[in-house]
mmCIF file of C-alpha atoms in Angstrom:
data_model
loop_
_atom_site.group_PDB
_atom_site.id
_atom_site.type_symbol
_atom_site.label_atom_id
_atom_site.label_comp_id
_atom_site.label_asym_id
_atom_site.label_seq_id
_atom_site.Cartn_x
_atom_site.Cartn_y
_atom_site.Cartn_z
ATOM 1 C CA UNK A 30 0.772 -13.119 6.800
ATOM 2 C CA UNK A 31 2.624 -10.485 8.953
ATOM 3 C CA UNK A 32 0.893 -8.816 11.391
ATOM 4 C CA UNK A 33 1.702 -5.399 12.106
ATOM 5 C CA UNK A 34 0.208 -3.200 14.706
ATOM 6 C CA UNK A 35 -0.625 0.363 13.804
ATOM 7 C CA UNK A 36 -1.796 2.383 16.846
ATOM 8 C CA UNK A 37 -3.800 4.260 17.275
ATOM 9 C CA UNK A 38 -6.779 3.370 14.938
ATOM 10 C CA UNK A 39 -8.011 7.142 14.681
ATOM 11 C CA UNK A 40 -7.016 10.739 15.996
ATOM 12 C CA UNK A 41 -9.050 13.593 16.957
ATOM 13 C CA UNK A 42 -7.143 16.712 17.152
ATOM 14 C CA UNK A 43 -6.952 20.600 16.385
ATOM 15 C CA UNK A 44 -5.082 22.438 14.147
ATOM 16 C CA UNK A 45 -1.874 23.296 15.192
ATOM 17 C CA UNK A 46 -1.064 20.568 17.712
ATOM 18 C CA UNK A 47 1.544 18.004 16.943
ATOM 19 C CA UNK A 48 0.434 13.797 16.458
ATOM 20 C CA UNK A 49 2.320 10.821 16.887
ATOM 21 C CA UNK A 50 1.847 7.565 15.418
ATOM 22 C CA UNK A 51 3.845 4.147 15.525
ATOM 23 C CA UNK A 52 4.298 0.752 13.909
ATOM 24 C CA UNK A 53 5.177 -2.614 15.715
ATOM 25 C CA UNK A 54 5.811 -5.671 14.951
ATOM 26 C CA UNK A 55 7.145 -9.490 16.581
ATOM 27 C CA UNK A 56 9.469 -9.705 13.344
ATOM 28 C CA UNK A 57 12.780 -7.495 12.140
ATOM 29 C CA UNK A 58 12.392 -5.287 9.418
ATOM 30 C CA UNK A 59 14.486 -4.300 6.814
ATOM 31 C CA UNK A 60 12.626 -1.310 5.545
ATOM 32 C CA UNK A 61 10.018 0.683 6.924
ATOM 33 C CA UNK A 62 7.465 3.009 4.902
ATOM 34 C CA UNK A 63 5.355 5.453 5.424
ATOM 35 C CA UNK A 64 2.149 6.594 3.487
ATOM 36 C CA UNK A 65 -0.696 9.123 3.313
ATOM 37 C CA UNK A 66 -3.924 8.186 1.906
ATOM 38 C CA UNK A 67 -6.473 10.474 1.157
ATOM 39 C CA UNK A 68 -10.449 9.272 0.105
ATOM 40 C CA UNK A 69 -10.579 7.688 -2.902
ATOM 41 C CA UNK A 70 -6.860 8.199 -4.127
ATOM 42 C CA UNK A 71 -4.188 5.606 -3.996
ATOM 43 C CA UNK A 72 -1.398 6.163 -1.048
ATOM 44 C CA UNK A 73 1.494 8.662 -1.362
ATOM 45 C CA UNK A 74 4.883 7.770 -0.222
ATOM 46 C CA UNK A 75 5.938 10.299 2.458
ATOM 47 C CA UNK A 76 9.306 8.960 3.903
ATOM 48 C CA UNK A 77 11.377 5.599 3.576
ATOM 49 C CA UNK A 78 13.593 4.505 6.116
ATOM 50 C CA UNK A 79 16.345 2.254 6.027
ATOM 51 C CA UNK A 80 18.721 1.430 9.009
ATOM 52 C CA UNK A 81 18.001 1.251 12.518
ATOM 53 C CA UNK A 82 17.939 4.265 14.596
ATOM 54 C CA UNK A 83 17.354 6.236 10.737
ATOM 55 C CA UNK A 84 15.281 9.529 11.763
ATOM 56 C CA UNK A 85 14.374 11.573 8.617
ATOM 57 C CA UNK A 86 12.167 14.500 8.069
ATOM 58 C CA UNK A 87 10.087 15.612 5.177
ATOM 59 C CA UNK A 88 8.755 19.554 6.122
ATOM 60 C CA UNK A 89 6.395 18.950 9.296
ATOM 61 C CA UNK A 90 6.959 15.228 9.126
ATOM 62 C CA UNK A 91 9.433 12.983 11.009
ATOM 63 C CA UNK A 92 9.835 9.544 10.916
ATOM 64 C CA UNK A 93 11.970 7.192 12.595
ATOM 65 C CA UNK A 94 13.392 3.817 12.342
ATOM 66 C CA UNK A 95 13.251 1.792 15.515
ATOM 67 C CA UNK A 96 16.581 0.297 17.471
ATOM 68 C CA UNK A 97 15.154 -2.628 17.479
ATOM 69 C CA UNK A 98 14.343 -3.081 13.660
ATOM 70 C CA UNK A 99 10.655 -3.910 15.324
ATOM 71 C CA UNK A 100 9.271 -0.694 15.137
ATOM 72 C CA UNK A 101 8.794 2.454 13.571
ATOM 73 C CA UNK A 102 7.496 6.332 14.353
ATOM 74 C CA UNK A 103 5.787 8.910 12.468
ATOM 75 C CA UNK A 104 5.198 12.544 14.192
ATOM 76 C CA UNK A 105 3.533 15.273 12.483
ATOM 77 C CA UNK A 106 4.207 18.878 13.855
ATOM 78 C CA UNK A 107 1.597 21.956 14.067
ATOM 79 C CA UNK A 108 -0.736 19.963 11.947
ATOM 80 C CA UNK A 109 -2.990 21.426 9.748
ATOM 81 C CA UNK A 110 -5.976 20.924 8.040
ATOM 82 C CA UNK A 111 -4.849 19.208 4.520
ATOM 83 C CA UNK A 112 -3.034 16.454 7.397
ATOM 84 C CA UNK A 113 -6.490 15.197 7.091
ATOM 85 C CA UNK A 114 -6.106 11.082 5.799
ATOM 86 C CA UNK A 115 -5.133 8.050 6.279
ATOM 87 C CA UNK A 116 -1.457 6.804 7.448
ATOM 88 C CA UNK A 117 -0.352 3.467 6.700
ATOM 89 C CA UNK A 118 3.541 2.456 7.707
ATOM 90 C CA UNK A 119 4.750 -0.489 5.661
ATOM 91 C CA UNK A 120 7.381 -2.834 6.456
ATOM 92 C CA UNK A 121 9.704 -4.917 4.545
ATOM 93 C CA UNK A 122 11.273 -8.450 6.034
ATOM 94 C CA UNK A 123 14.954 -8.920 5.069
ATOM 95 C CA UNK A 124 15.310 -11.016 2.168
ATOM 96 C CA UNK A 125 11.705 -10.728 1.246
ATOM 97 C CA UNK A 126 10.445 -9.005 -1.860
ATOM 98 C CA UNK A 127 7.460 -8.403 -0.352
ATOM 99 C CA UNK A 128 5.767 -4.917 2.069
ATOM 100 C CA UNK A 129 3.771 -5.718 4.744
ATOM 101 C CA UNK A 130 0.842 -2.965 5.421
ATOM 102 C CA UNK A 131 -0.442 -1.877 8.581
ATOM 103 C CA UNK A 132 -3.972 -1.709 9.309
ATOM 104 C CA UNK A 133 -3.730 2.445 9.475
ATOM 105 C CA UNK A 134 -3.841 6.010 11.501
ATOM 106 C CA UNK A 135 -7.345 7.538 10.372
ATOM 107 C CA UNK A 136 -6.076 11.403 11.288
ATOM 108 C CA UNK A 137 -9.253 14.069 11.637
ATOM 109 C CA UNK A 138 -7.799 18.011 12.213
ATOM 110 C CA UNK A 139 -10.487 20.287 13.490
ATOM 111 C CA UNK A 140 -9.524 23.813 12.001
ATOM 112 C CA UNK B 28 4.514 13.059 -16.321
ATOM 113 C CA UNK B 29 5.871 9.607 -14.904
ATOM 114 C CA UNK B 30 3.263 7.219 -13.254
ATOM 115 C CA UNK B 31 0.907 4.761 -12.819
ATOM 116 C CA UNK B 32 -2.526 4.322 -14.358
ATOM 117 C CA UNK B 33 -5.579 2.692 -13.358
ATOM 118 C CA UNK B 34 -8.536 1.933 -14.910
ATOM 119 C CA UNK B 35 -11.496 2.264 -15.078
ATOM 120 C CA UNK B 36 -11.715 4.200 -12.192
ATOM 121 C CA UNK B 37 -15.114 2.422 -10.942
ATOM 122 C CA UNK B 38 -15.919 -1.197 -12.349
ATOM 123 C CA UNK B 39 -19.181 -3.493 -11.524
ATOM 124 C CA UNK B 40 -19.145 -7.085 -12.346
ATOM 125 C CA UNK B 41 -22.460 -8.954 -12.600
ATOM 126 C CA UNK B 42 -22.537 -12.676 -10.548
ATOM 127 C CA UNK B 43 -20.505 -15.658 -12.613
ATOM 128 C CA UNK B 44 -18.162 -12.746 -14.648
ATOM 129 C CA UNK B 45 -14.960 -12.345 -14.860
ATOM 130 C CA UNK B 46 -13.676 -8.585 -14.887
ATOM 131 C CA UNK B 47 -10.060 -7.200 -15.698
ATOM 132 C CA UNK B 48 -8.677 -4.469 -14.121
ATOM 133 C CA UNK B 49 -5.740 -2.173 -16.181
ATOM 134 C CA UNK B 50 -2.674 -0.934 -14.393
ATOM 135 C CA UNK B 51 0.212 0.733 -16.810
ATOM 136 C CA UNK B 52 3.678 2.428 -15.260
ATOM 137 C CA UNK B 53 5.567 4.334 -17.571
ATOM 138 C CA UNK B 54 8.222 4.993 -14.677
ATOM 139 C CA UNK B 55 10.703 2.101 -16.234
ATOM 140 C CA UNK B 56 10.352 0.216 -12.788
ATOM 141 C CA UNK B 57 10.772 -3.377 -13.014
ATOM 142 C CA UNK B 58 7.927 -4.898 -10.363
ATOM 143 C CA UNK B 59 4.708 -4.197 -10.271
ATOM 144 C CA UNK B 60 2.100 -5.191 -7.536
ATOM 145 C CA UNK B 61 -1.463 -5.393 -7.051
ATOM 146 C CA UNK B 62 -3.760 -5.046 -3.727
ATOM 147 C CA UNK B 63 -6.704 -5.313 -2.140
ATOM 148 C CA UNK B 64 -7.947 -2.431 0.451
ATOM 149 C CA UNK B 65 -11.497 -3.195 2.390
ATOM 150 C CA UNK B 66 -12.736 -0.375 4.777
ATOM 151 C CA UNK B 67 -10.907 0.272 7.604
ATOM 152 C CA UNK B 68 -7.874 -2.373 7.004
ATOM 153 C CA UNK B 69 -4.103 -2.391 5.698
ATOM 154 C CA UNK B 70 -3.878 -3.470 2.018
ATOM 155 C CA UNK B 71 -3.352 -7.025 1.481
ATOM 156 C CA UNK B 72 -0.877 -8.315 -1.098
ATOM 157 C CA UNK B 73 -2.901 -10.291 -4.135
ATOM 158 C CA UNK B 74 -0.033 -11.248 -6.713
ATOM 159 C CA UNK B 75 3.343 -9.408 -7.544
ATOM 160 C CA UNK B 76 5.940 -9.579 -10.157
ATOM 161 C CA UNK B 77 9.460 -8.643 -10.222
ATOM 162 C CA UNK B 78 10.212 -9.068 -13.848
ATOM 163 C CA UNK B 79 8.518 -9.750 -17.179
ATOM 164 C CA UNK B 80 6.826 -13.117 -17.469
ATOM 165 C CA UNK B 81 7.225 -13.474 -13.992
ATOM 166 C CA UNK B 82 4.908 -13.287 -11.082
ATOM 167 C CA UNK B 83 4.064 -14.778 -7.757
ATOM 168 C CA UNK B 84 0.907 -15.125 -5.601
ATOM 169 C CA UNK B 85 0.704 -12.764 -2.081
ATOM 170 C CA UNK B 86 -1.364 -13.178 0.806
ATOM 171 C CA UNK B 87 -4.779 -13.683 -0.914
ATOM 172 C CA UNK B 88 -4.258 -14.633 -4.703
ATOM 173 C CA UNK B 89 -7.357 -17.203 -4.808
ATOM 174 C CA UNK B 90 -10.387 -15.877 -7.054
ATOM 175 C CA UNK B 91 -7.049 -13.828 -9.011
ATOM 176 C CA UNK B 92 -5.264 -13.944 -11.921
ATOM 177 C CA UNK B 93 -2.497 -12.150 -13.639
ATOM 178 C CA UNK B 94 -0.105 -11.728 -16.470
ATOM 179 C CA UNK B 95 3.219 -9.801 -16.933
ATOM 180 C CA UNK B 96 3.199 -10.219 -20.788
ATOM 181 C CA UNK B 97 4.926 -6.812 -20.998
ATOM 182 C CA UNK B 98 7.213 -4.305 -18.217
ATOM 183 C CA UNK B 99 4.517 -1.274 -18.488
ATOM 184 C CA UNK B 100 1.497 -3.732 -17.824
ATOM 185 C CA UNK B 101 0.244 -5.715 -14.991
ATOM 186 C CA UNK B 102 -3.427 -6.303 -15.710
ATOM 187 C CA UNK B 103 -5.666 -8.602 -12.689
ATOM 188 C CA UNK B 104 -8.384 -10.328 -13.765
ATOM 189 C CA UNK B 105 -11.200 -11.324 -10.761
ATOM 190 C CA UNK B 106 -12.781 -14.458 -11.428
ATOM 191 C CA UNK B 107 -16.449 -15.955 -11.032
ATOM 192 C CA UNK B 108 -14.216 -18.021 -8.228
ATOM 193 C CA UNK B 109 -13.673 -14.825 -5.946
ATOM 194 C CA UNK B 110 -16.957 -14.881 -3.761
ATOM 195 C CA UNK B 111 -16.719 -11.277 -2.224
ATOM 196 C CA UNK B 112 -14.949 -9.234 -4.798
ATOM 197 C CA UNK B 113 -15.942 -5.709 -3.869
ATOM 198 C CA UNK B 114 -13.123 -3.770 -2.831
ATOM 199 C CA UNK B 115 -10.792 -0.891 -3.665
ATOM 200 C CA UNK B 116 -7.739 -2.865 -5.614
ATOM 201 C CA UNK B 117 -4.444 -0.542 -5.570
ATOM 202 C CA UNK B 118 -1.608 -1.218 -8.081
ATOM 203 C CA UNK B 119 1.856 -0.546 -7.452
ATOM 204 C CA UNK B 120 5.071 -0.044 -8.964
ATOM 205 C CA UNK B 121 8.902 -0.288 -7.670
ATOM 206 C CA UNK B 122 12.627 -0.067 -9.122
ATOM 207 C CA UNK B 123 13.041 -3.100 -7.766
ATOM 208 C CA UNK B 124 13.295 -5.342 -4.429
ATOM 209 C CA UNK B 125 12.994 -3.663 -1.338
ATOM 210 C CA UNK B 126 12.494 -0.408 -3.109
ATOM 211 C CA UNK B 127 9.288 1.824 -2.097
ATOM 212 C CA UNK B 128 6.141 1.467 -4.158
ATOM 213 C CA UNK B 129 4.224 3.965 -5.767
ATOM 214 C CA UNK B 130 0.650 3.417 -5.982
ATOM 215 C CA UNK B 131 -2.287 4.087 -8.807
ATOM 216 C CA UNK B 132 -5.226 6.045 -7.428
ATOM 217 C CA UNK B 133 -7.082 2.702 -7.252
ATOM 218 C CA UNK B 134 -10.071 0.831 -9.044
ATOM 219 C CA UNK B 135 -13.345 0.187 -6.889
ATOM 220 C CA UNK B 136 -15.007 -2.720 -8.002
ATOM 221 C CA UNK B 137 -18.706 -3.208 -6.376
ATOM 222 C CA UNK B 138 -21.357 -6.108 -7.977
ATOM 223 C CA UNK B 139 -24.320 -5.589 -9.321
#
């Protein structure tokens, strides 16, 4: 299947600093996802992005659509400790019914 | 309240059984979706369907079945066939193609 490179694996950080995370792949995408997971739970959509160059914002988070269609960008700001989980990003090839997941951002927030 | 529902929430299967998991959406959307997470990797596609009586195998649909015999249900079965079946299966609902999914809270299925 697709491969799609989530980076990096896990995050160590304290509360109040702002995180970055990113998605790439070799292939264009036509949509790009991102999720939060948190133990146990199934994942919650947090933004969807759909044209290249996109940059959209839900409260603290931002997320943006690469130029290239090969990538994609999710930055948290002042994080706190409820930012605690997993982030996936999810792609979708053009023409495909189908997401691709990446592998995930395993984000720890020491209060 | 609108969603998706998964259950039971924690299934074991004995060796040489077959087990079905539940998934019902009562958000009207027409594809549903089932996969497969494993600690500390992406989820992995198993089978999908876009419409009723309809479906289509993902990424790692051997040891799987399904059926689509109605729009709110997607049930998966895992078969004797599927060697290492302990996992934490997700199911997943869209609008339609190239919409976002929403997701269950999961079923984790160990053996016995």
């Amino acid at each position: 299947g697709q491969q799609l490179n989530q980076s990096p694996q896990s995050m160590f950080i304290q509360e109040g600093e702002d995180v970055s995370m990113n998605c790439t792949s070799s292939s264009i995408f036509n949509t790009w996802l991102w999720y939060k997971q948190d133990p146990g739970e199934g994942p919650v959509l947090l933004i969807a992005l759909y044209k290249a160059g996109e940059l959209t914002s839900n409260g603290r988070l931002t997320a943006q659509f690469g130029i290239t269609r090969k990538d994609s960008f999710l930055n948290i700001s002042a994080s706190i400790p409820s930012d605690v989980g997993i982030y996936f990003c999810a792609g979708q090839l053009y023409n495909f019914n189908k997401f691709y997941f990446g592998s995930g951002t395993k984000l720890n927030v020491k209060p | 309240d609108g969603g998706i529902t998964q259950s039971p929430k924690y299934l074991f299967r004995k060796e040489g059984q077959n087990v079905t998991l539940s998934c019902e959406q009562n958000l009207n959307h027409d594809a549903m979706y089932w996969y497969r997470q494993d600690p500390g990797q992406g989820l992995r596609l198993i089978y999908y369907s876009q419409i009723v009586n309809d479906f289509q195998k993902g990424d790692i649909a051997e040891g799987y079945s399904v059926s689509r015999e109605k729009k709110e249900s997607f049930p998966l079965t895992v078969t004797s066939a599927q060697k290492n079946p302990t996992a934490f299966y997700l199911c997943a609902s869209s609008p339609g193609r190239g919409q976002p999914q929403h997701f269950g809270d999961g079923t984790r299925l160990s053996i016995l």
